[in-house]
Coordinates of C-alpha atoms in Angstrom, one line a residue:
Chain A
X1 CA 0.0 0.0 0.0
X2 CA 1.4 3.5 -0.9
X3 CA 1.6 6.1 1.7
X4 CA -1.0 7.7 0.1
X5 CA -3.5 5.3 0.2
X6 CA -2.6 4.4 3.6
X7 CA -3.4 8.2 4.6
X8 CA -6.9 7.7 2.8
X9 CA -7.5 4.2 4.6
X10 CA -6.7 6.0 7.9
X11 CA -8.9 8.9 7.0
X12 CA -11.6 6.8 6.2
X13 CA -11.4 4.9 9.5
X14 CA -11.5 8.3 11.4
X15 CA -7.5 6.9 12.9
X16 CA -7.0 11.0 14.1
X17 CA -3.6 10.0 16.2
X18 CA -2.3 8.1 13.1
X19 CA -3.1 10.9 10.0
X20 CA -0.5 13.7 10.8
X21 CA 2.4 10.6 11.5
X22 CA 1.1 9.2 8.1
X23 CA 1.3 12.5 6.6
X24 CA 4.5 13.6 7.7
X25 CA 5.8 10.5 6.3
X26 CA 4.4 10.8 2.8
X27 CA 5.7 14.6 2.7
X28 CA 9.2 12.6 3.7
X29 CA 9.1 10.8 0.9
X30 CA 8.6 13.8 -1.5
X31 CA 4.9 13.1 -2.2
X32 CA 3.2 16.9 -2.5
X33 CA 0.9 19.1 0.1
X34 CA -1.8 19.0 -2.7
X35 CA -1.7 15.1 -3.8
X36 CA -1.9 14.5 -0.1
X37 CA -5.0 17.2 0.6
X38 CA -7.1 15.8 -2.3
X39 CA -6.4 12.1 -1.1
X40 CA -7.8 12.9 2.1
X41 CA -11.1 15.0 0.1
X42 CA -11.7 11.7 -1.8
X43 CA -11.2 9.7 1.2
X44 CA -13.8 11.8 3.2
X45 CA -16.0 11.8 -0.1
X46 CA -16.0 8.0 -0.1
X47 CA -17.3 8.5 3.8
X48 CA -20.4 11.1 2.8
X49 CA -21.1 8.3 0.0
X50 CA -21.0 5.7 2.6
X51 CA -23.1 7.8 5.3
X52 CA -25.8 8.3 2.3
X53 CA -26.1 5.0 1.8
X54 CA -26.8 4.4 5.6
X55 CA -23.7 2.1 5.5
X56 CA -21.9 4.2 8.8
X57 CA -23.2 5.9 11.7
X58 CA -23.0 9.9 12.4
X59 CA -19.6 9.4 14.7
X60 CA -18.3 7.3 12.2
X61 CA -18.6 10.3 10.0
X62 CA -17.3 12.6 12.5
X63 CA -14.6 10.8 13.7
X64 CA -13.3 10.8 9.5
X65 CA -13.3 14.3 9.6
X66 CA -11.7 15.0 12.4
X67 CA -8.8 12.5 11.1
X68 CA -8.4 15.0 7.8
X69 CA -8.7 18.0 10.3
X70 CA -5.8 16.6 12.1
X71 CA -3.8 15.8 8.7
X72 CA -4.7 19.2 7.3
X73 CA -3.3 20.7 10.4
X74 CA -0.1 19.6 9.2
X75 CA -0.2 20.2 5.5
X76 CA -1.4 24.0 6.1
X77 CA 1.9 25.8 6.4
X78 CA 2.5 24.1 2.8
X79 CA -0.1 25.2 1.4
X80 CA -1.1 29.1 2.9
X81 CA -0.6 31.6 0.5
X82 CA -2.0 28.8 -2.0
X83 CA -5.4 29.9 -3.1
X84 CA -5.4 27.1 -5.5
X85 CA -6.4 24.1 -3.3
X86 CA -9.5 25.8 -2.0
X87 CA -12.9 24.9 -3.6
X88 CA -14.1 28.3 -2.4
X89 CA -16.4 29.7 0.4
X90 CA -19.5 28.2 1.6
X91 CA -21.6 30.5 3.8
X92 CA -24.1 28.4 5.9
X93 CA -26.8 28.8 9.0
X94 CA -30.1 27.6 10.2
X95 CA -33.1 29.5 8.9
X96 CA -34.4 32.1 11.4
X97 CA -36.9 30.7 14.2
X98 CA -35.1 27.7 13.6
X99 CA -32.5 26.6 16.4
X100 CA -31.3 23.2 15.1
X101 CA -28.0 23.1 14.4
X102 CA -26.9 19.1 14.6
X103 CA -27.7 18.7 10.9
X104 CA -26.6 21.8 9.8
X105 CA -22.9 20.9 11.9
X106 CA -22.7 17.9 9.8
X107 CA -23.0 19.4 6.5
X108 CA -20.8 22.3 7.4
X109 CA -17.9 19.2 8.8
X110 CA -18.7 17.5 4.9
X111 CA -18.4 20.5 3.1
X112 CA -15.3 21.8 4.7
X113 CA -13.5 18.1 3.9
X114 CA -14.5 18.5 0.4
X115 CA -12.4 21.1 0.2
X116 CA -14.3 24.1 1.2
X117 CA -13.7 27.0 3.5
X118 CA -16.8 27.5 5.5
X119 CA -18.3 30.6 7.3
X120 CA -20.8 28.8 9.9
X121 CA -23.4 31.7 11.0
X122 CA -25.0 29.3 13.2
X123 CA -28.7 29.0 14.2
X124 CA -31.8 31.2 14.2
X125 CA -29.8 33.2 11.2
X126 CA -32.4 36.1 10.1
X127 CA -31.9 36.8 6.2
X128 CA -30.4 39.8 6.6
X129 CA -27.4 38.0 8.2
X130 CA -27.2 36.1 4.8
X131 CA -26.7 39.1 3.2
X132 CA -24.6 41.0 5.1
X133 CA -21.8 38.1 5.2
X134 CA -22.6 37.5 1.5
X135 CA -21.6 41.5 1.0
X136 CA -18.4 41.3 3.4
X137 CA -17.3 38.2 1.0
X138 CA -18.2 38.7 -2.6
X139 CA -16.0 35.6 -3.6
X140 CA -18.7 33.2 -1.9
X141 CA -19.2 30.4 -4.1
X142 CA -22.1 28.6 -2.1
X143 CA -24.8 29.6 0.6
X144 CA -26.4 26.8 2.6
X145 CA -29.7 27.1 4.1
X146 CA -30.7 25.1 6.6
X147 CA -34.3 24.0 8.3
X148 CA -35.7 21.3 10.1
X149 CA -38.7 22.7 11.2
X150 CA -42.2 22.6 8.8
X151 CA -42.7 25.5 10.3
X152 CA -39.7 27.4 9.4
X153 CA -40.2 27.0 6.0
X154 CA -41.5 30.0 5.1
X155 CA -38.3 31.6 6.8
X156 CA -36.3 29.7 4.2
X157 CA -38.4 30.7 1.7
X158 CA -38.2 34.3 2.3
X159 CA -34.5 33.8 2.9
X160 CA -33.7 32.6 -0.9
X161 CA -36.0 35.5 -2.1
X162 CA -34.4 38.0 0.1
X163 CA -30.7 36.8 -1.4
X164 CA -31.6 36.4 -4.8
X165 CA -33.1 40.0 -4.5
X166 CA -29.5 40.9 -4.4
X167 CA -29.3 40.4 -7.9
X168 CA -25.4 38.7 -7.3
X169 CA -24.7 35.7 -9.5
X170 CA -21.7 34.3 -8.4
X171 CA -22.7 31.6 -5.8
X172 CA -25.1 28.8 -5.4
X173 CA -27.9 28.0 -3.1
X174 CA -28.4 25.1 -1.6
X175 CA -31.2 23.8 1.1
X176 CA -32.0 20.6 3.5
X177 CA -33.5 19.7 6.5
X178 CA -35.8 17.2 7.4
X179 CA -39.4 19.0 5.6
X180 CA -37.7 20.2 2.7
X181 CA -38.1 18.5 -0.3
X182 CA -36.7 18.9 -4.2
X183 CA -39.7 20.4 -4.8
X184 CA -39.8 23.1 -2.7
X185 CA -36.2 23.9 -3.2
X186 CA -37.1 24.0 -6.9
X187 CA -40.1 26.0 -6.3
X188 CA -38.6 28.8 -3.8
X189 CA -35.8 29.5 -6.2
X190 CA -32.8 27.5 -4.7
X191 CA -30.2 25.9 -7.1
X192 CA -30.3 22.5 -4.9
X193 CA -31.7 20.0 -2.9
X194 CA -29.6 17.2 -1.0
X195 CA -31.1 15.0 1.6
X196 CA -28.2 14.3 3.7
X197 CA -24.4 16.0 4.5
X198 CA -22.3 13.4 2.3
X199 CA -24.8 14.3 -0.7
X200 CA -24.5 17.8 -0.2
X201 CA -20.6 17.8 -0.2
X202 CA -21.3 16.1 -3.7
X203 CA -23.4 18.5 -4.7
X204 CA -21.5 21.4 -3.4
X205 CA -18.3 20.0 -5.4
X206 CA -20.5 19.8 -8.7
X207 CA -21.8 23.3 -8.5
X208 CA -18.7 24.8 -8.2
X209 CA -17.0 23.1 -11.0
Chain B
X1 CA -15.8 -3.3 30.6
X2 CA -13.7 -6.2 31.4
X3 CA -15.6 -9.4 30.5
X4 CA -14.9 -12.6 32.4
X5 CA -16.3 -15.3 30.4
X6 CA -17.9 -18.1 32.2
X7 CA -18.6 -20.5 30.5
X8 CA -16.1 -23.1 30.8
X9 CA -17.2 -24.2 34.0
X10 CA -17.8 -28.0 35.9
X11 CA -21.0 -27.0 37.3
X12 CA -22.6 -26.5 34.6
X13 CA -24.0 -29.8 33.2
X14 CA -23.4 -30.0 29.5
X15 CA -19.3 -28.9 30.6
X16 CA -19.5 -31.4 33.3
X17 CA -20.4 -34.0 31.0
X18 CA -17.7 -32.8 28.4
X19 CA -14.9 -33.0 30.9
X20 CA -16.0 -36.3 32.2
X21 CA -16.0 -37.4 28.5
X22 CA -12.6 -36.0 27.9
X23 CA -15.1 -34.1 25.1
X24 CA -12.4 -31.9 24.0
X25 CA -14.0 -30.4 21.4
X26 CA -16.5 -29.4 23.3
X27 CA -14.4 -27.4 25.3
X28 CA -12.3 -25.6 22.6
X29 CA -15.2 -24.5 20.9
X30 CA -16.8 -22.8 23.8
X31 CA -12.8 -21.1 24.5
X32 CA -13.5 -19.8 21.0
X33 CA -16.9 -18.6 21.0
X34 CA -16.5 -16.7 23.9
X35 CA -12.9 -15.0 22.6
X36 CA -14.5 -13.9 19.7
X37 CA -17.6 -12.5 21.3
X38 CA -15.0 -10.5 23.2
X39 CA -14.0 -11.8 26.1
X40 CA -11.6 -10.4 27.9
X41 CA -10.5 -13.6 29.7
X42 CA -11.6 -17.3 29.9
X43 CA -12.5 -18.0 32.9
X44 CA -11.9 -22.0 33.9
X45 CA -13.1 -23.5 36.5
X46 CA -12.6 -27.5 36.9
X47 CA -15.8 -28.2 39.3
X48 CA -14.4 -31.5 40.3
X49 CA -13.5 -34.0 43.2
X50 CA -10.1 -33.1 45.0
X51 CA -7.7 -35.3 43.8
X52 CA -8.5 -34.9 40.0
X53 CA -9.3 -31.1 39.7
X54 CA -5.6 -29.8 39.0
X55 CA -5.2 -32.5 36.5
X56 CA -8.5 -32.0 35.2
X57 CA -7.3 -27.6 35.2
X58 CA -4.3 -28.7 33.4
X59 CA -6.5 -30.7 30.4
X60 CA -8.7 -27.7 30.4
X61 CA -6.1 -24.9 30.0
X62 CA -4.6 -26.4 27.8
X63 CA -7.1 -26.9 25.6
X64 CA -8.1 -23.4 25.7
X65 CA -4.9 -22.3 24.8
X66 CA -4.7 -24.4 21.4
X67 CA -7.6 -22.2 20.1
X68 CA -7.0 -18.8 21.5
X69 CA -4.6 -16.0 23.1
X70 CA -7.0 -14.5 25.2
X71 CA -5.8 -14.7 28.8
X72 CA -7.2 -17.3 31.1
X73 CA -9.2 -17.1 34.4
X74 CA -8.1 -19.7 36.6
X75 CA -10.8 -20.3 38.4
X76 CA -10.9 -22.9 41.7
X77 CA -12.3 -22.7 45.2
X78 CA -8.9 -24.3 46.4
X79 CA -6.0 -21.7 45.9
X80 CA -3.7 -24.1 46.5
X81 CA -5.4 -25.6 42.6
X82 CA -5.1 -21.9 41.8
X83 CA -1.6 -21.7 42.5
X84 CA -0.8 -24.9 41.1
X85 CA -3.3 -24.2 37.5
X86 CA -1.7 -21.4 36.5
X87 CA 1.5 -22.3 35.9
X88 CA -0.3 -24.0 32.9
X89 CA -0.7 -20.2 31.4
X90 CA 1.1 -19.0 28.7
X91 CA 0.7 -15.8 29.8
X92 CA -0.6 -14.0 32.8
X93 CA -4.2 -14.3 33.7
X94 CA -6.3 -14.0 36.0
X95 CA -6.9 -15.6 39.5
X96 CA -10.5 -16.3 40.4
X97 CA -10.2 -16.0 43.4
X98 CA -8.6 -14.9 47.1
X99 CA -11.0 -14.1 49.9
X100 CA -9.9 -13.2 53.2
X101 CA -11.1 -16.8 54.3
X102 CA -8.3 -19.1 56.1
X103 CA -5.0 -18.5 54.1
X104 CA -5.8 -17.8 50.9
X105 CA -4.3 -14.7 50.2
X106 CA -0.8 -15.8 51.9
X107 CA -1.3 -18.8 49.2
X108 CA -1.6 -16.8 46.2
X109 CA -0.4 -13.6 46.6
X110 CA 3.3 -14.3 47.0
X111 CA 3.1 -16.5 44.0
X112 CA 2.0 -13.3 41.5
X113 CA 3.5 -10.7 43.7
X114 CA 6.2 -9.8 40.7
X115 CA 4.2 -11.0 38.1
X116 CA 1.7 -9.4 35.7
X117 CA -0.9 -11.9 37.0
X118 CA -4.1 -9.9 37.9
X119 CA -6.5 -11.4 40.9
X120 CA -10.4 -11.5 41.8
X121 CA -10.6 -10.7 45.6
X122 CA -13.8 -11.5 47.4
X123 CA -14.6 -9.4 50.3
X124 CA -15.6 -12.7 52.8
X125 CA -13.7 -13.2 55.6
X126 CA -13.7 -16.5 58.3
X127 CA -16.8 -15.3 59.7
X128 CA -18.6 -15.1 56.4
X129 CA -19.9 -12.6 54.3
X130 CA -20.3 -9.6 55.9
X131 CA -24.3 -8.1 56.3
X132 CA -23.3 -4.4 56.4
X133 CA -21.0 -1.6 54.4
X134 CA -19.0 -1.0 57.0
X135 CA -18.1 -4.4 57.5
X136 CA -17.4 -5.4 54.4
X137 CA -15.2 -2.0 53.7
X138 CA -13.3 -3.1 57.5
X139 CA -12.7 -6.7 54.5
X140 CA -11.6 -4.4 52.1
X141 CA -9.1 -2.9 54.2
X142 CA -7.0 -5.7 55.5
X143 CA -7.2 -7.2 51.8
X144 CA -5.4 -4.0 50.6
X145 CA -3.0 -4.1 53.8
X146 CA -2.5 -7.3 52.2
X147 CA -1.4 -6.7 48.6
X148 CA 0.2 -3.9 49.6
X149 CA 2.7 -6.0 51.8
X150 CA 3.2 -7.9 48.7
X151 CA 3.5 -4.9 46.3
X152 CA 0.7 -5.9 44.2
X153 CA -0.7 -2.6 42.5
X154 CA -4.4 -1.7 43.0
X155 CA -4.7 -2.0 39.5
X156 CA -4.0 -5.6 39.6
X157 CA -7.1 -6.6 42.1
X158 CA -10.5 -6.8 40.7
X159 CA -12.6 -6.7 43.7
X160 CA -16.2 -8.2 44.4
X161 CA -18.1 -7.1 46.8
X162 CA -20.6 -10.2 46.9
X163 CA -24.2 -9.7 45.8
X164 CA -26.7 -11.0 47.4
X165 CA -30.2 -12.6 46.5
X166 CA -32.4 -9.7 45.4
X167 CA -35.6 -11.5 46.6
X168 CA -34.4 -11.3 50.1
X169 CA -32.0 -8.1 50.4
X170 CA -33.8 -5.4 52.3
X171 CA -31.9 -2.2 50.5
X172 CA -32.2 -3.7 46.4
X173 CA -28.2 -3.4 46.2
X174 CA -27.8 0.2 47.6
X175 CA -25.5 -1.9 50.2
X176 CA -23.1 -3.2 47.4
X177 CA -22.9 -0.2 45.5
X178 CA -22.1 2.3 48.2
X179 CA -18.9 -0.4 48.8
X180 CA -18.2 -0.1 45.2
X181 CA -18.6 3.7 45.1
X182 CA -16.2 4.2 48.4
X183 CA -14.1 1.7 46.9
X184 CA -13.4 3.4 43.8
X185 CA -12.8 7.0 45.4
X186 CA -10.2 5.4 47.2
X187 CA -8.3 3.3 44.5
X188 CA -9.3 4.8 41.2
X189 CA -7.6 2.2 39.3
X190 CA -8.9 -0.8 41.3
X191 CA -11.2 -2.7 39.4
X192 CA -14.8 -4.1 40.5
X193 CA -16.2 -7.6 39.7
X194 CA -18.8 -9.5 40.4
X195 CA -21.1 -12.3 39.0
X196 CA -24.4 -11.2 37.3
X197 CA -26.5 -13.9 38.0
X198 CA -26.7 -14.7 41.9
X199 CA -28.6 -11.7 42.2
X200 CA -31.8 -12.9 40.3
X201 CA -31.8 -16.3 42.4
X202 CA -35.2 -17.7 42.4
X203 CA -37.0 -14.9 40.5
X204 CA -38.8 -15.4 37.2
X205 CA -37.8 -14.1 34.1
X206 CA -34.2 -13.6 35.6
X207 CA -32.1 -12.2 33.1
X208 CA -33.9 -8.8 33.1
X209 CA -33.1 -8.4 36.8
X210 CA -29.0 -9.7 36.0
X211 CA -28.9 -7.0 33.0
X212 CA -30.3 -4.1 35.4
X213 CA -28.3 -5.1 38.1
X214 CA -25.3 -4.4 35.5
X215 CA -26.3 -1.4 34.3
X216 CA -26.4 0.1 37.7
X217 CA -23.4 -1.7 39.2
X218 CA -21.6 -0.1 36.4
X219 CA -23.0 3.0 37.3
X220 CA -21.0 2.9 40.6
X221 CA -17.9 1.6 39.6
X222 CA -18.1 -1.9 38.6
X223 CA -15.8 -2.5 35.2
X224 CA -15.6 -6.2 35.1
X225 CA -17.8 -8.5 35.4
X226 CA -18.3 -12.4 35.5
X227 CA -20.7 -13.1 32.3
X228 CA -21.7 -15.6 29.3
X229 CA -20.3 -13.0 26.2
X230 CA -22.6 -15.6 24.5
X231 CA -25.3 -13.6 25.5
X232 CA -25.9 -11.1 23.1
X233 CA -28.7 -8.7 24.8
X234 CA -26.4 -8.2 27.8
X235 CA -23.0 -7.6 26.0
X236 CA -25.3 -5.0 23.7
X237 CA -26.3 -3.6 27.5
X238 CA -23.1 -3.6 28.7
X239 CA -21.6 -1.1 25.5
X240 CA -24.7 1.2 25.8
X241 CA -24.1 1.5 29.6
X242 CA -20.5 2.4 28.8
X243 CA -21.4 5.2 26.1
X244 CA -24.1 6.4 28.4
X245 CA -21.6 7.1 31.5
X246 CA -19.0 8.6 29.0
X247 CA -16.7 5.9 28.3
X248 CA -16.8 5.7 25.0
X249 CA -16.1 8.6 23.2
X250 CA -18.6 9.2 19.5
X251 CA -20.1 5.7 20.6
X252 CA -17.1 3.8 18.4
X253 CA -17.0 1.2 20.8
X254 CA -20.5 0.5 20.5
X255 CA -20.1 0.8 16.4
X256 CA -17.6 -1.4 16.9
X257 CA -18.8 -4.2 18.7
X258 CA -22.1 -3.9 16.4
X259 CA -20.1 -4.4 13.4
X260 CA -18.3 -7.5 15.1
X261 CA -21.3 -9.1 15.4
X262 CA -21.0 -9.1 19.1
X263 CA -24.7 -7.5 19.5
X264 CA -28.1 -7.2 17.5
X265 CA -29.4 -9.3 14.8
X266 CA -27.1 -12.3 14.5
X267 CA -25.3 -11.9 11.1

C-alpha cells in the first residue's frame, strides 16, 4: 500500500492520532501538500457516500473528519498563500426561528473536507445575516440554508428570495432539512436540494466546477 | 468493561459431562466462542473431586490455549489448585479468586507478587460474608493491607463485593454499590467484579433483573464483570451502559462491537 492510500484508509477509519504521522511520512518521501490534501477530500468523499447510503453511523462520519482535520493541520503551512487548493467559500446557517443546528454541523464538517472554506453563521440566522456576510465576501461560491422545522419553512423561503433579491450571481444555493423536499427547493428558487451532508458535499463540489 | 467469560465451568452440566468425557472439542469451541464474542478472559473452573481437579485444570487450560490467546481465568475454590493451574498459562491471567477466608491470600499472593498476574478478591472473611458496608469495607481494608505488603498494585485486584439474592436483600443493592462507590474514590484504578446472576436467584424471568443489576453496578464503579459473552442482549447492554456514562467517546465502541457481530441481529 502506498503512503497515500494508507493516509486515505486511515482517514476513512476516522485513525485521528495516526493521519499527521502518516502525513509527515508521505511529505518525507517527496509526495506533494496538494496530492496528499485531495487524497484525504476523496477519502472523506467516499465517507459522505457511505453515510448516504446508511452504511456508517453519524460518529463514524465525524470521527473521519476529524482524522483530515488533524492531517490538514499539518499540510497547512505548505499550502497558505496557495489559493489554488481551496474549492471556495460556503456561507451556511439555520433559517431564522429555527435553532437546530446538529444537521446543519454535519454538513458544514462534509463540506469543509470536500475542500471548502466555511463561514458557519449558526442557528436562528435572520436573512439579513445572509446578506450581510454574503456582502463582506463577494468571492462566496455557495450559501447553505438550513431548516428542520415545517414550520420554518417560510423563513427559508423568504431567505432565498431576500438573497436572490440581491441580484449577485456568483454563488449557489443550496437547502436541506428534514421538511424540505426537491420540490420546494425548486419552487422557492434554490439551485439544490440534498437529503443528507455526504450528498450535499457532492453537490457542493459539482456546483462549483 | 472487562468481560470474564464463564462459560467453561464443571458445574454447569453440559461442561461437566464434556470434561468427564474427555469431550475436548467441546471445550475448545466454547474457549472460542467466547474470545471472539470479546472476552476479555476465559475463565476456567474445573468443578471436580479433589484429587483430579488440578489435572482436570491442566487438560482444560490447555485446551483453551490451542484455540486462542485470550488470557485465562483460573478459576478454583482451592488456591492451592489456583496456585498450582496457573503455571499451565502461557501468559498472565487471572486468579478467580482470594477471599480473606483461612490463608488464601498468603497462598496466592506471594506466588504473582512480581508477576503481571491480575487477581479476583472476594470481600468474605472467616466469619462469612459480611451483612453491612462498614463491614465489608473493614474486609476491604485488610485485603489491601495485604497486597500492599506484597507490592501488588491496586490495579492488579479486581474486587467483588458479593451480591446478594435480590428476593431477600432489604436495600435492592444500595449496600453493594455504596462499597463499590467508596471503593473506587479510594483506588481509582482498582477494578470491580462480580457475578451477574446470583442476584436474580429464584426470580422469574431472571435475566432482566441480572442485565439491570449491571447497568447500575456499572453505574458505581463496577468494570468487570463475571458473564456468558454468548449472550448477546447483555454484551449490547453492557456497550450502551459504557457510552451512556461517558466511556466511550462518539459511541465507536459501540459501532464497533455492532459491526463484530458481538450484538443485534445475529449476522
Amino acid at each position: 500500500m502506498s503512503k497515500i492510500q494508507e493516509i486515505s484508509t486511515a482517514v476513512e477509519t476516522g485513525k485521528s492520532k495516526l493521519v499527521p504521522t502518516l502525513v509527515q511520512e508521505a511529505l518525507a518521501e517527496g509526495n506533494k501538500a496538494t496530492d496528499i490534501l485531495n487524497a484525504m477530500i476523496n477519502a472523506m468523499g467516499v465517507v459522505g457516500d457511505k453515510f448516504s447510503a446508511g452504511e456508517i453511523y453519524v460518529p463514524e462520519m465525524l470521527v473521519a473528519a476529524r482524522a483530515m482535520q488533524k492531517g490538514v493541520e499539518v499540510l497547512k503551512p505548505l499550502l497558505a498563500g496557495d489559493g489554488s487548493v481551496s474549492l471556495g467559500l460556503c456561507i451556511i446557517g439555520t433559517v431564522a426561528g429555527d435553532l437546530h443546528d446538529i444537521g446543519k454541523n454535519l454538513v458544514a464538517i462534509m463540506i469543509e473536507s470536500a475542500g471548502f472554506e466555511v463561514i458557519d453563521l449558526g442557528v436562528d440566522v435572520p436573512a439579513d445575516k445572509f446578506i450581510e456576510t454574503i456582502k463582506a465576501h463577494p468571492e462566496v461560491k455557495i450559501v447553505a440554508c438550513s431548516g428542520l422545522l415545517t414550520t420554518t419553512m417560510p423563513a427559508m423561503q423568504e431567505t432565498v428570495r431576500a438573497i436572490r433579491a440581491l441580484g449577485l450571481t456568483g454563488f449557489k444555493i443550496m437547502v436541506g432539512g428534514a421538511p424540505i423536499t426537491a420540490e420546494f427547493a425548486a419552487e422557492i428558487g434554490a439551485d439544490a436540494y440534498t437529503p443528507d451532508a455526504g450528498a450535499a458535499a457532492v453537490k457542493a463540489k459539482e456546483l462549483v466546477s | 468493561m472487562i468481560i470474564i467469560g464463564e462459560k467453561i465451568n464443571g458445574s454447569i452440566p453440559s461442561v461437566g459431562k464434556a470434561i468427564a468425557e474427555k469431550n475436548g472439542d467441546f471445550i475448545r469451541h466454547l474457549a472460542k466462542a467466547q474470545a471472539e464474542a470479546g472476552a476479555t478472559y476465559i475463565d476456567v473452573c474445573a468443578s471436580v473431586e479433589e484429587s483430579i481437579e488440578v489435572d482436570t485444570m491442566r487438560w482444560l487450560i490447555n485446551l483453551v490455549q490451542e484455540v486462542t490467546d485470550t488470557p485465562i481465568a483460573v478459576d478454583s475454590p482451592s488456591a492451592r489448585a489456583c496456585a498450582e493451574a496457573l503455571t499451565f498459562c502461557n501468559k498472565p491471567g487471572l486468579v478467580n479468586s482470594v477471599s480473606m477466608e483461612g490463608d488464601k491470600v498468603d497462598v496466592i499472593f506471594p506466588v504473582i507478587a512480581d508477576t503481571k498476574w491480575e487477581c479476583i478478591a472476594l470481600l468474605s472473611d472467616d466469619t462469612g460474608i459480611p451483612r453491612t458496608a462498614e463491614k465489608r469495607l473493614q474486609v476491604f481494608e485488610a485485603l489491601m493491607k495485604k497486597a500492599k505488603e506484597y507490592n501488588i498494585d491496586p490495579s492488579r485486584l479486581h474486587i467483588d463485593p458479593l451480591v446478594e439474592m435480590l428476593c431477600t436483600s432489604e436495600d435492592g443493592i444500595n449496600t453493594i454499590t455504596d462499597v463499590m462507590k467508596t471503593i473506587k474514590a479510594q483506588y481509582p484504578t482498582i477494578h470491580i467484579t462480580g457475578g451477574a446472576s446470583n442476584i436474580s436467584f429464584n426470580l422469574p424471568v431472571r435475566r432482566l433483573v441480572n442485565q439491570s443489576f449491571i447497568v447500575l453496578a456499572m453505574n458505581a464503579g463496577m468494570d468487570s464483570a463475571i458473564v456468558d459473552p454468548l449472550n448477546r442482549d447483555l454484551m449490547g447492554m453492557i456497550f450502551a451502559a459504557e457510552a451512556l456514562l461517558g466511556k466511550d467517546e462518539f459511541c465507536m465502541e459501540y459501532i464497533g462491537a455492532y459491526r463484530k457481530g458481538i450484538f443485534g441481529p445475529a449476522k
